[in-house]
């Protein structure tokens, strides 16, 4: 009695398993989804940061796009840079576009020293909220709000808030220029600029489009739109629009003439060696 | 049983300190700053330039388009300059700076105190006068009033509702107006009824103003078509849709206007302004402002010319106390803190409240405990905790489906939250983002 129950059970289950496996086999054949094996290959070499810097939802989506794409035009992984893109091009038998590596730069230098606080914001501390409520706690309606939306958006730990200047600081070595902070800033104060040798940078650290007077009153290091830098630049790298100078990072040759010329010190030079005395005749006069 | 709206609502401490203080006239300041946009809609453009002489009541900025309003000079004097200022909303806008010389008004304005109860003007002429006089909704939304008085084809207005609720704590400007200018308000209601061609008007007043209710009931008894309705005290009863629900038991559907349920709502302040514009030819350049605060030595209600810098009003109320932490334009529930005391008084400013440092500091934000208090107090039946989370995480499409655009920003959710979560801050952000998304979609 006991033995026959066991045997019947085994036989029934085996038959069931056999039947299901046959059904499953045909269903799998019928509804097979073909996936290009190259997608996995390409994904394997991508940085797996899923940062969205390429404009796709994640690395997998980017890999799919790369495999589908006819040419690599407009497709770039800012995190992996040329190495990863060339590797992907090798796998897919295409040519990678040459894209200059970029780095995020903060276009505001309005620390409390230069830009005094005139009111105090007491609400949910997010830049996007305070930006939607009023012009900010200083008289400058263009500058950094200092609540750190950009820092929170950075998934590479490349930013932190400086407690003294109340401005975010970008760590060049860690920045992969994914552009998340650019999107997070409600005042559009972060720009992705071409990365130069030794991370040297010359840029106008201001976005204030007000006229000279109000801009200067609000912040001591604001661009007042005087146009001196435009005149001194021999390479047509500087343009003036809406009372605001802009230095083209591609055209700029790092001659540093504009930095000296700027009356409000709104043009910053970063990672340069100290100037030689002869390059600065004004300093010599001061010494005498 | 007193009428009220059924869903949600809160009972903040009333603090109507100035309810017993009669309205005084604030002296005309030495110079005024009149913003050219004091309404919702298309900005007005200045019609005067530097050096021009103006008189009180003269138009200085003309409205452009249908949803717009004129702005008039509130003083006589010379235009000093036209420049940008930071106004009471915290944003920059163009304003006309006028140096005051004397107090000369445009001749057509009737400055006598006689009360003219009847008007011979046709509905079109009444609306035209409101348009010319720059009348906007004085309850705070500053929506141009002539639009709400203009009949819409296909829609029938059955009842004119007059909003004398004043549900915001602290504010007493409407309360005082109903007490002191009752006859003018009744005359104004009859003018507006004529413009709208309605047979029935209802005045809704919260039960915490028994003197105003008694005064208007007495005055309205002469007219069978005007009735006064005391309402149970509950915030936000002064909101248009809530008041309609309380008075005529009709619900305005989401995204629709009061006219769709046959009602038009006007604030008592607006009624008074309409009376003055139609019967006295006086454009809207003066309004009642409550200046209050627990630490002010002399809080009160004042007739203030628009453009008067706020510091004059604060000085009249006994000066700014040393420990002032926040100055709020409007009521404590929906008002907005101002950035400095140079901002001018505008048409939409019903009150100014000074809070001390202790009162104005926000409490520490704690995690949501899912108590759903915010859901139960939301007068619109929304889920504030959810809308906040969606806005926080940038899930705006989902927030749109959850009807974030229905939020009227009454602040009941933030007020009631035991974890002090900044619900309204995030909902407001989400709402503005969703509105922007909808606008962009409509353009496409």
XYZ file of C-alpha atoms in Angstrom:
732
model
C 0.000 0.000 0.000
C 2.689 2.432 1.146
C 5.033 1.442 -1.695
C 2.464 1.938 -4.455
C 1.623 5.466 -3.222
C 5.288 6.444 -3.502
C 5.578 4.987 -6.972
C 2.377 6.670 -8.175
C 3.590 9.984 -6.819
C 6.973 9.660 -8.507
C 5.405 8.732 -11.818
C 2.808 11.537 -11.690
C 5.388 14.188 -10.836
C 7.790 12.953 -13.492
C 5.086 13.069 -16.127
C 4.093 16.543 -15.018
C 7.714 17.676 -15.173
C 8.141 16.178 -18.613
C 4.980 17.806 -19.922
C 5.891 21.212 -18.465
C 9.412 21.053 -19.838
C 8.086 20.345 -23.317
C 5.648 23.285 -23.032
C 8.325 25.550 -21.639
C 10.690 24.591 -24.440
C 8.225 25.565 -27.128
C 7.164 28.742 -25.318
C 10.809 29.743 -24.964
C 11.318 29.132 -28.674
C 8.208 31.060 -29.606
C 8.818 34.109 -27.398
C 12.587 34.227 -27.613
C 13.969 37.741 -27.303
C 17.086 38.193 -29.313
C 19.602 40.339 -27.521
C 22.752 41.380 -29.244
C 25.579 39.751 -27.260
C 27.685 42.840 -27.958
C 25.494 44.831 -25.577
C 26.834 42.761 -22.678
C 30.353 43.129 -24.001
C 30.090 46.893 -24.257
C 28.395 47.189 -20.899
C 31.222 45.288 -19.304
C 33.756 47.930 -20.292
C 31.565 50.909 -19.286
C 32.320 52.390 -15.857
C 29.039 51.134 -14.296
C 28.572 54.468 -12.600
C 24.999 54.807 -13.898
C 25.426 58.556 -13.498
C 23.441 59.589 -16.536
C 26.235 61.806 -17.846
C 25.810 60.323 -21.323
C 22.175 61.373 -21.394
C 20.835 57.825 -20.988
C 19.178 56.298 -17.966
C 22.152 54.102 -17.136
C 25.168 52.262 -18.535
C 23.026 49.445 -19.953
C 20.894 51.877 -21.941
C 24.013 53.601 -23.192
C 25.492 50.252 -24.278
C 22.293 49.485 -26.176
C 22.429 52.883 -27.838
C 26.060 52.355 -28.813
C 25.295 48.988 -30.384
C 22.286 50.363 -32.267
C 24.003 53.549 -33.426
C 25.350 53.783 -36.976
C 28.084 56.185 -35.945
C 29.265 57.285 -32.539
C 28.360 60.896 -33.262
C 27.000 62.609 -30.174
C 27.587 59.543 -28.007
C 30.163 59.928 -25.308
C 30.770 58.515 -21.876
C 32.237 61.448 -19.949
C 33.258 59.203 -17.073
C 35.221 56.693 -19.111
C 36.522 59.244 -21.565
C 38.515 58.404 -24.680
C 39.817 55.060 -23.330
C 36.390 53.542 -22.862
C 34.998 55.019 -26.054
C 37.898 53.680 -28.134
C 37.483 50.258 -26.562
C 33.760 50.297 -27.374
C 34.557 51.395 -30.904
C 36.975 48.460 -31.242
C 34.313 45.972 -30.127
C 31.700 47.389 -32.464
C 34.059 48.087 -35.332
C 33.354 51.790 -35.450
C 35.277 55.002 -34.938
C 34.973 56.889 -31.665
C 34.433 60.613 -31.823
C 37.203 62.692 -30.323
C 35.659 64.565 -27.408
C 37.757 66.807 -25.234
C 37.509 65.875 -21.585
C 35.684 68.467 -19.558
C 35.445 69.422 -15.934
C 32.751 71.200 -13.919
C 33.517 74.793 -12.954
C 31.553 77.001 -10.570
C 30.792 80.388 -12.101
C 30.420 82.297 -8.852
C 32.944 83.585 -6.383
C 30.559 85.392 -4.093
C 31.766 84.355 -0.670
C 30.397 86.369 2.276
C 33.624 88.382 2.177
C 32.762 89.803 -1.246
C 28.995 89.462 -1.208
C 27.480 90.344 2.168
C 24.334 88.584 3.297
C 21.406 91.009 3.477
C 18.674 88.675 4.674
C 18.346 85.235 6.158
C 16.419 82.393 4.592
C 14.620 80.154 7.022
C 12.934 77.392 5.112
C 13.546 74.012 3.573
C 17.236 74.186 2.680
C 17.322 73.369 -0.976
C 18.528 75.801 -3.613
C 15.663 74.996 -5.934
C 13.143 75.931 -3.243
C 14.794 79.158 -2.166
C 15.322 80.044 -5.818
C 11.609 79.676 -6.484
C 10.763 81.844 -3.485
C 12.936 84.922 -3.813
C 16.159 86.411 -5.101
C 18.451 84.957 -2.475
C 19.928 86.078 0.804
C 22.293 88.550 -0.843
C 21.599 91.453 -3.182
C 22.938 89.421 -6.097
C 20.063 87.684 -7.819
C 22.324 85.572 -10.000
C 24.855 84.042 -7.646
C 25.176 80.879 -5.615
C 22.437 80.263 -3.043
C 24.685 78.019 -0.996
C 22.216 75.295 -0.047
C 24.209 72.623 -1.857
C 21.831 71.048 -4.374
C 24.875 70.411 -6.572
C 26.762 68.634 -3.794
C 23.797 66.348 -3.170
C 23.481 65.609 -6.867
C 27.121 64.497 -7.219
C 27.441 60.723 -7.030
C 31.225 60.763 -7.319
C 32.016 62.658 -4.125
C 33.647 65.341 -6.222
C 31.982 68.279 -4.474
C 31.726 69.656 -0.996
C 30.516 72.894 0.580
C 33.237 75.164 1.856
C 32.059 76.360 5.283
C 34.020 79.631 4.981
C 33.144 80.772 1.470
C 29.684 79.112 1.623
C 30.278 77.986 -1.951
C 30.586 74.481 -3.366
C 34.073 73.290 -4.248
C 34.701 70.919 -7.136
C 37.548 68.432 -6.736
C 39.032 68.295 -10.240
C 40.559 64.846 -9.812
C 37.264 63.269 -8.862
C 35.011 65.188 -11.264
C 33.970 63.090 -14.238
C 31.840 65.845 -15.785
C 28.645 63.822 -15.777
C 26.732 67.103 -15.662
C 24.386 66.252 -12.817
C 25.371 69.371 -10.878
C 24.777 71.475 -13.987
C 21.207 70.229 -14.033
C 20.777 70.544 -10.277
C 21.784 74.210 -10.061
C 18.656 76.362 -10.429
C 20.814 79.375 -11.248
C 22.872 77.667 -13.939
C 26.141 78.454 -12.209
C 28.045 75.320 -13.141
C 29.595 74.945 -16.546
C 31.435 72.005 -18.070
C 34.634 73.487 -19.458
C 37.404 71.859 -21.446
C 39.974 70.281 -19.173
C 43.388 71.794 -19.805
C 46.870 70.587 -18.939
C 47.541 70.424 -15.198
C 43.874 71.343 -14.686
C 44.612 74.957 -15.441
C 41.585 77.171 -15.733
C 40.828 80.758 -16.617
C 37.194 81.732 -16.423
C 34.811 84.512 -15.450
C 33.528 83.431 -12.057
C 30.299 85.369 -12.326
C 26.878 85.088 -13.940
C 25.553 88.495 -12.954
C 23.864 90.101 -15.969
C 22.978 93.310 -14.120
C 24.521 96.598 -15.135
C 27.867 97.546 -13.610
C 26.548 99.617 -10.718
C 24.040 97.217 -9.183
C 26.345 94.270 -9.846
C 29.251 95.925 -8.064
C 27.068 96.995 -5.136
C 25.812 93.447 -4.673
C 29.209 91.755 -4.952
C 32.766 93.020 -4.992
C 33.946 90.364 -7.425
C 31.057 90.617 -9.893
C 31.623 91.021 -13.607
C 30.551 94.584 -14.332
C 30.634 94.213 -18.071
C 33.321 96.873 -18.605
C 34.737 95.030 -21.603
C 38.411 95.526 -20.737
C 39.104 91.804 -21.009
C 37.538 91.682 -24.463
C 39.891 94.442 -25.657
C 43.017 92.895 -24.169
C 42.382 89.391 -25.516
C 44.448 88.783 -28.660
C 42.736 85.511 -29.508
C 39.065 86.571 -29.694
C 38.352 84.153 -26.886
C 36.292 86.580 -24.836
C 32.787 87.669 -25.730
C 30.543 90.134 -23.965
C 26.819 89.540 -23.728
C 24.252 91.018 -21.322
C 26.905 92.849 -19.291
C 28.721 89.606 -18.767
C 32.046 88.428 -20.173
C 32.523 84.838 -21.252
C 35.843 83.154 -21.979
C 35.772 80.416 -24.576
C 37.781 77.567 -23.051
C 38.711 76.211 -26.481
C 40.045 79.472 -27.879
C 41.772 80.571 -24.676
C 45.558 80.190 -24.767
C 46.093 80.875 -21.074
C 48.089 84.060 -21.657
C 46.486 85.454 -18.485
C 46.333 89.042 -19.748
C 42.643 89.359 -18.990
C 43.152 88.268 -15.395
C 45.347 91.290 -14.707
C 43.066 93.598 -16.640
C 39.848 92.764 -14.781
C 39.066 95.634 -12.374
C 36.897 93.518 -10.091
C 39.031 90.346 -10.094
C 36.108 88.389 -11.417
C 38.361 86.427 -13.788
C 40.016 83.601 -11.903
C 43.231 81.762 -12.761
C 43.500 78.354 -11.157
C 46.455 75.951 -10.899
C 48.968 78.371 -12.390
C 52.464 78.838 -11.013
C 53.050 82.187 -9.305
C 53.619 85.012 -11.754
C 57.144 86.117 -12.554
C 57.812 89.674 -11.332
C 58.508 91.013 -14.855
C 55.131 89.861 -16.079
C 53.555 92.199 -13.598
C 54.810 95.714 -14.104
C 52.155 97.104 -11.782
C 53.445 94.997 -8.916
C 56.929 96.372 -9.482
C 55.698 99.913 -9.235
C 53.969 99.051 -6.043
C 57.180 97.653 -4.617
C 59.133 100.795 -5.442
C -25.765 74.923 13.270
C -23.457 77.329 11.501
C -22.350 76.691 7.959
C -18.828 75.669 7.037
C -16.987 73.553 4.463
C -16.849 69.832 5.291
C -13.367 68.568 4.382
C -10.230 69.395 6.316
C -9.282 72.717 7.782
C -7.458 73.759 10.937
C -7.965 76.117 13.849
C -4.862 78.229 14.294
C -4.796 80.617 17.302
C -6.680 83.707 16.178
C -4.504 86.459 17.661
C -6.759 89.190 16.260
C -4.972 91.818 18.325
C -6.132 94.767 16.257
C -9.824 93.820 15.982
C -10.837 96.716 18.202
C -8.567 99.343 16.660
C -10.366 101.760 14.332
C -8.830 102.405 10.919
C -6.598 105.474 10.846
C -5.120 107.301 7.896
C -1.357 106.875 7.599
C 0.292 110.226 6.759
C 1.515 110.494 3.179
C 5.263 109.717 3.163
C 7.956 111.900 1.575
C 8.478 109.542 -1.287
C 6.704 106.494 -2.585
C 7.796 103.548 -4.693
C 4.937 102.241 -6.808
C 5.551 98.879 -8.478
C 3.994 98.812 -11.949
C 2.739 95.275 -11.513
C 0.484 94.776 -8.524
C -1.772 92.129 -9.979
C -1.804 88.655 -11.480
C -1.463 88.627 -15.235
C 0.414 90.578 -17.858
C 2.693 93.256 -16.340
C 1.617 96.862 -16.818
C 3.993 99.231 -18.580
C 4.856 102.686 -17.168
C 3.240 105.633 -18.923
C 5.198 108.344 -17.109
C 8.877 109.174 -17.305
C 11.443 110.845 -15.116
C 10.619 114.442 -14.209
C 6.887 114.172 -14.914
C 4.499 115.764 -12.457
C 1.734 113.469 -11.291
C -1.342 113.844 -9.118
C -2.955 111.278 -6.890
C -5.269 109.123 -8.975
C -3.405 109.716 -12.198
C -2.586 106.630 -14.211
C 1.140 105.845 -14.182
C 1.204 102.358 -15.663
C -1.234 100.932 -18.180
C -2.299 97.317 -18.198
C -1.617 95.293 -21.314
C -4.068 92.687 -22.529
C -7.182 91.273 -20.936
C -5.749 89.890 -17.695
C -3.986 93.020 -16.495
C -4.676 96.117 -14.444
C -3.808 99.793 -14.460
C -1.683 101.315 -11.719
C -2.332 104.828 -10.442
C -0.199 107.287 -8.570
C -1.127 107.400 -4.898
C 0.396 110.830 -4.279
C 1.064 114.100 -6.034
C 4.621 115.021 -6.898
C 7.446 114.473 -9.356
C 8.643 111.203 -10.811
C 12.178 110.826 -9.495
C 13.146 107.726 -11.430
C 11.887 104.443 -12.820
C 14.053 101.637 -11.575
C 14.096 98.029 -10.436
C 13.257 97.198 -6.855
C 12.819 94.034 -4.849
C 9.110 94.010 -4.059
C 7.135 92.207 -1.386
C 7.198 88.952 -3.359
C 10.990 88.876 -3.085
C 11.561 89.288 -6.801
C 12.730 92.192 -8.887
C 10.344 94.368 -10.794
C 9.996 97.837 -12.255
C 8.738 100.582 -9.975
C 8.043 104.292 -10.285
C 9.721 106.409 -7.606
C 7.776 109.582 -6.811
C 8.902 112.486 -4.619
C 5.803 113.762 -2.836
C 4.798 117.429 -3.160
C 1.567 118.338 -1.373
C -1.488 116.136 -1.689
C -3.306 117.108 -4.836
C -5.827 114.692 -6.273
C -7.227 114.405 -9.762
C -10.311 116.725 -9.931
C -12.804 114.050 -10.891
C -12.339 112.249 -7.571
C -15.115 113.004 -5.093
C -13.353 113.475 -1.760
C -16.494 114.204 0.241
C -17.690 111.697 2.801
C -21.260 111.540 1.483
C -22.562 108.091 0.672
C -24.011 107.620 -2.796
C -26.183 104.533 -2.691
C -27.596 104.418 -6.206
C -25.949 104.470 -9.583
C -27.420 105.121 -13.039
C -24.540 103.513 -14.883
C -25.104 100.544 -17.137
C -23.333 97.225 -16.342
C -20.816 97.894 -19.142
C -19.984 101.315 -17.716
C -19.484 99.849 -14.244
C -17.071 97.235 -15.588
C -15.311 99.929 -17.634
C -14.852 102.011 -14.492
C -13.419 99.047 -12.578
C -11.020 98.378 -15.428
C -9.922 102.017 -15.610
C -9.525 102.255 -11.842
C -7.189 99.296 -11.663
C -9.364 97.315 -9.258
C -7.905 93.943 -8.340
C -8.987 91.322 -5.831
C -7.900 92.675 -2.470
C -8.146 89.373 -0.636
C -4.561 88.705 -1.584
C -4.694 87.047 -4.991
C -4.862 90.433 -6.824
C -6.738 89.008 -9.783
C -8.087 91.872 -11.929
C -11.710 92.360 -10.821
C -13.192 93.561 -14.105
C -12.714 90.050 -15.494
C -14.745 88.527 -12.696
C -17.489 91.117 -13.309
C -17.651 90.541 -17.047
C -20.390 88.080 -18.044
C -19.142 84.969 -19.814
C -21.300 83.688 -22.638
C -22.820 80.307 -21.915
C -22.298 80.604 -18.189
C -24.936 81.901 -15.873
C -24.107 83.591 -12.609
C -26.751 82.954 -9.965
C -25.241 84.396 -6.848
C -22.646 86.969 -5.889
C -20.727 85.834 -2.839
C -19.005 88.454 -0.746
C -16.015 87.175 1.157
C -15.827 88.742 4.598
C -14.410 85.630 6.181
C -10.899 86.821 6.958
C -9.862 83.402 8.216
C -6.160 84.210 8.495
C -5.045 84.781 12.084
C -3.880 88.306 13.057
C -5.471 90.111 10.089
C -8.354 92.476 10.830
C -8.434 94.826 7.843
C -11.631 93.335 6.355
C -13.211 93.141 9.806
C -12.658 96.851 10.452
C -13.790 97.750 6.952
C -17.079 95.892 7.451
C -17.605 97.725 10.736
C -16.688 101.205 9.607
C -17.594 101.235 5.924
C -20.682 99.009 6.055
C -22.908 101.371 4.083
C -20.323 101.728 1.338
C -19.929 97.958 1.172
C -23.681 97.409 0.826
C -23.809 100.074 -1.904
C -20.802 98.420 -3.562
C -22.505 95.024 -3.471
C -25.561 96.490 -5.213
C -23.319 98.032 -7.880
C -21.606 94.719 -8.464
C -24.936 92.899 -8.573
C -25.986 95.312 -11.279
C -22.790 94.689 -13.234
C -23.181 90.919 -12.945
C -26.961 91.111 -13.367
C -27.605 88.748 -10.478
C -30.585 88.771 -8.152
C -28.921 87.403 -5.058
C -25.902 88.269 -2.952
C -24.588 86.435 0.082
C -22.080 87.824 2.540
C -20.077 85.176 4.386
C -18.535 86.249 7.693
C -16.889 84.009 10.279
C -18.581 83.927 13.643
C -15.596 85.437 15.438
C -16.674 88.863 14.137
C -20.149 89.242 15.723
C -20.000 93.057 15.541
C -19.354 93.003 11.789
C -22.125 90.452 11.284
C -24.567 92.612 13.301
C -23.587 95.769 11.432
C -23.954 94.302 7.952
C -27.152 92.403 8.861
C -28.695 95.665 10.020
C -27.643 97.515 6.871
C -28.573 94.692 4.519
C -32.055 94.323 6.021
C -33.212 97.126 3.723
C -32.496 94.943 0.702
C -34.143 91.534 0.495
C -31.663 90.283 -2.117
C -28.624 90.659 0.170
C -28.226 88.215 3.037
C -25.534 87.883 5.695
C -24.390 84.413 6.744
C -22.381 83.778 9.883
C -19.942 80.907 9.374
C -18.264 78.517 11.764
C -14.669 79.557 12.367
C -12.301 77.361 10.394
C -9.232 78.041 8.295
C -9.127 78.236 5.174
C -12.747 79.322 4.855
C -11.727 82.487 3.018
C -10.539 80.441 0.064
C -12.916 80.895 -2.836
C -13.853 77.252 -3.340
C -14.236 76.563 0.381
C -16.484 79.584 0.822
C -18.696 78.529 -2.077
C -18.954 75.041 -0.563
C -19.855 76.494 2.817
C -22.465 78.955 1.571
C -24.254 77.280 -1.324
C -23.101 73.659 -0.866
C -21.701 73.359 -4.355
C -18.270 71.995 -5.094
C -16.164 73.679 -7.755
C -14.631 70.828 -9.778
C -10.867 70.551 -10.118
C -9.525 72.950 -12.706
C -12.814 74.820 -13.047
C -13.914 78.288 -12.013
C -16.561 79.368 -9.479
C -18.661 80.620 -12.377
C -19.056 77.005 -13.497
C -21.199 76.428 -10.418
C -22.987 79.748 -10.840
C -21.124 81.809 -8.283
C -18.779 84.783 -8.342
C -16.770 85.587 -5.225
C -15.416 89.018 -4.324
C -13.656 90.172 -1.194
C -15.219 92.928 0.933
C -12.116 95.052 0.356
C -12.697 94.760 -3.371
C -16.348 95.704 -2.907
C -15.284 98.851 -1.093
C -12.770 99.643 -3.863
C -15.466 99.127 -6.498
C -17.796 101.463 -4.607
C -15.123 104.149 -4.476
C -14.216 103.703 -8.131
C -17.797 103.811 -9.396
C -19.381 106.377 -7.068
C -16.413 108.525 -6.150
C -14.259 108.083 -9.269
C -11.398 107.126 -7.001
C -8.951 104.633 -8.524
C -7.447 101.985 -6.303
C -4.437 103.632 -4.715
C -5.245 103.258 -1.071
C -6.122 100.224 1.002
C -6.524 99.054 4.587
C -3.466 97.327 5.956
C -3.284 95.650 9.347
C 0.060 96.101 11.043
C 0.299 93.736 13.929
C 2.506 91.514 16.039
C 2.615 90.484 19.669
C 5.613 92.677 20.418
C 4.542 95.850 18.602
C 3.772 98.704 20.959
C 1.027 100.195 18.821
C -0.478 97.716 16.327
C -3.399 98.943 14.256
C -5.302 99.215 11.013
C -4.370 101.939 8.551
C -5.533 103.354 5.260
C -2.212 103.302 3.419
C -1.397 104.765 0.022
C 0.139 102.165 -2.271
C 3.855 102.628 -2.668
C 4.415 103.711 0.927
C 7.613 102.038 2.129
C 6.840 99.527 4.831
C 9.114 101.202 7.357
C 6.642 104.131 7.599
C 3.877 101.740 8.528
C 6.098 99.985 11.055
C 7.117 103.348 12.515
C 3.430 104.281 12.899
C 2.870 101.042 14.786
C 5.542 101.963 17.320
C 8.700 100.986 15.499
C 10.335 97.682 14.834
C 11.035 95.774 18.062
C 14.685 94.849 18.510
C 14.124 91.124 18.547
C 12.191 91.039 15.263
C 12.946 87.772 13.524
C 10.648 87.919 10.558
C 8.320 90.398 8.883
C 5.532 88.687 7.002
C 3.475 90.194 4.233
C -0.032 88.770 4.500
C -1.359 86.340 7.050
C 0.799 83.950 9.054
C -0.551 80.929 7.194
C -0.126 81.996 3.587
C 1.985 85.128 3.886
C 5.523 85.487 2.712
C 8.447 86.939 4.626
C 9.847 90.118 3.150
C 13.547 90.802 2.649
C 13.723 94.393 3.877
C 11.492 97.191 5.151
C 11.964 99.337 2.042
C 9.482 97.254 0.098
C 6.379 99.262 -0.765
C 2.801 98.577 0.266
C 0.957 97.178 -2.740
C -2.667 96.506 -3.611
C -2.532 92.907 -2.456
C -1.048 93.591 0.972
C -3.761 93.002 3.551
C -1.523 92.865 6.565
C 1.992 92.990 7.867
C 2.970 90.869 10.856
C 6.146 91.204 12.869
C 7.295 88.038 14.580
C 10.053 87.882 17.123
C 13.029 85.568 16.781
C 11.492 82.785 18.846
C 8.233 82.763 16.904
C 9.860 82.818 13.504
C 12.373 79.989 13.822
C 11.382 76.729 12.232
C 11.419 73.643 14.382
C 13.732 70.734 13.608
C 12.513 68.539 10.793
C 11.848 64.971 11.857
C 10.984 61.880 9.825
C 7.396 61.377 8.684
C 5.555 59.024 11.014
C 2.686 58.382 8.597
C 0.090 59.784 10.975
C -1.846 61.182 7.992
C -2.786 64.347 9.837
C -1.882 66.315 6.727
C -4.310 64.219 4.692
C -7.141 64.792 7.119
C -6.673 68.571 7.254
C -6.218 69.138 3.512
C -9.354 71.021 2.438
C -8.886 69.795 -1.129
C -8.546 66.115 -0.298
C -4.956 65.823 -1.459
C -2.211 63.748 0.126
C 0.416 66.274 1.149
C 2.945 63.749 2.506
C 2.935 61.983 -0.865
C 3.140 65.186 -2.888
C 6.109 66.297 -0.793
C 7.968 63.032 -1.330
C 7.254 63.098 -5.061
C 8.544 66.661 -5.373
C 11.579 65.853 -3.268
C 12.488 62.987 -5.582
C 11.730 64.876 -8.814
C 8.818 62.599 -9.704
C 6.799 65.447 -11.138
C 4.744 63.440 -13.660
C 3.468 61.334 -10.815
C 2.805 64.441 -8.742
C 0.718 65.785 -11.609
C -1.378 62.633 -11.583
C -1.830 63.097 -7.851
C -3.332 66.517 -8.668
C -0.611 68.672 -7.182
C -1.896 71.607 -9.233
C -5.117 71.644 -7.211
C -3.158 72.712 -4.118
C -4.000 76.279 -3.122
C -1.042 76.529 -0.733
C -3.164 77.178 2.355
C -0.490 75.617 4.567
C -2.786 73.473 6.722
C -0.508 70.475 6.151
C 2.663 72.206 7.329
C 0.761 73.752 10.226
C -0.534 70.452 11.497
C 2.511 68.227 10.897
C 3.778 66.881 14.244
C 7.175 66.144 12.671
C 7.544 69.754 11.462
C 8.082 68.618 7.899
C 8.278 71.411 5.308
C 5.375 69.951 3.338
C 4.215 73.142 1.689
C 7.746 74.199 0.702
C 8.122 71.086 -1.410
C 4.551 71.048 -2.678
C 4.931 74.634 -3.848
C 8.122 73.670 -5.663
C 6.412 70.668 -7.228
C 3.383 72.709 -8.174
C 5.410 75.387 -9.926
C 7.460 72.745 -11.752
C 4.336 70.882 -12.860
C 2.706 74.143 -14.000
C 5.816 74.843 -16.049
C 5.675 71.352 -17.545
C 2.013 71.834 -18.488
C 2.738 75.211 -20.083
C 5.586 73.723 -22.134
C 3.378 70.845 -23.211
C 0.642 73.235 -24.307
C 3.077 75.226 -26.420
C 4.122 72.038 -28.207
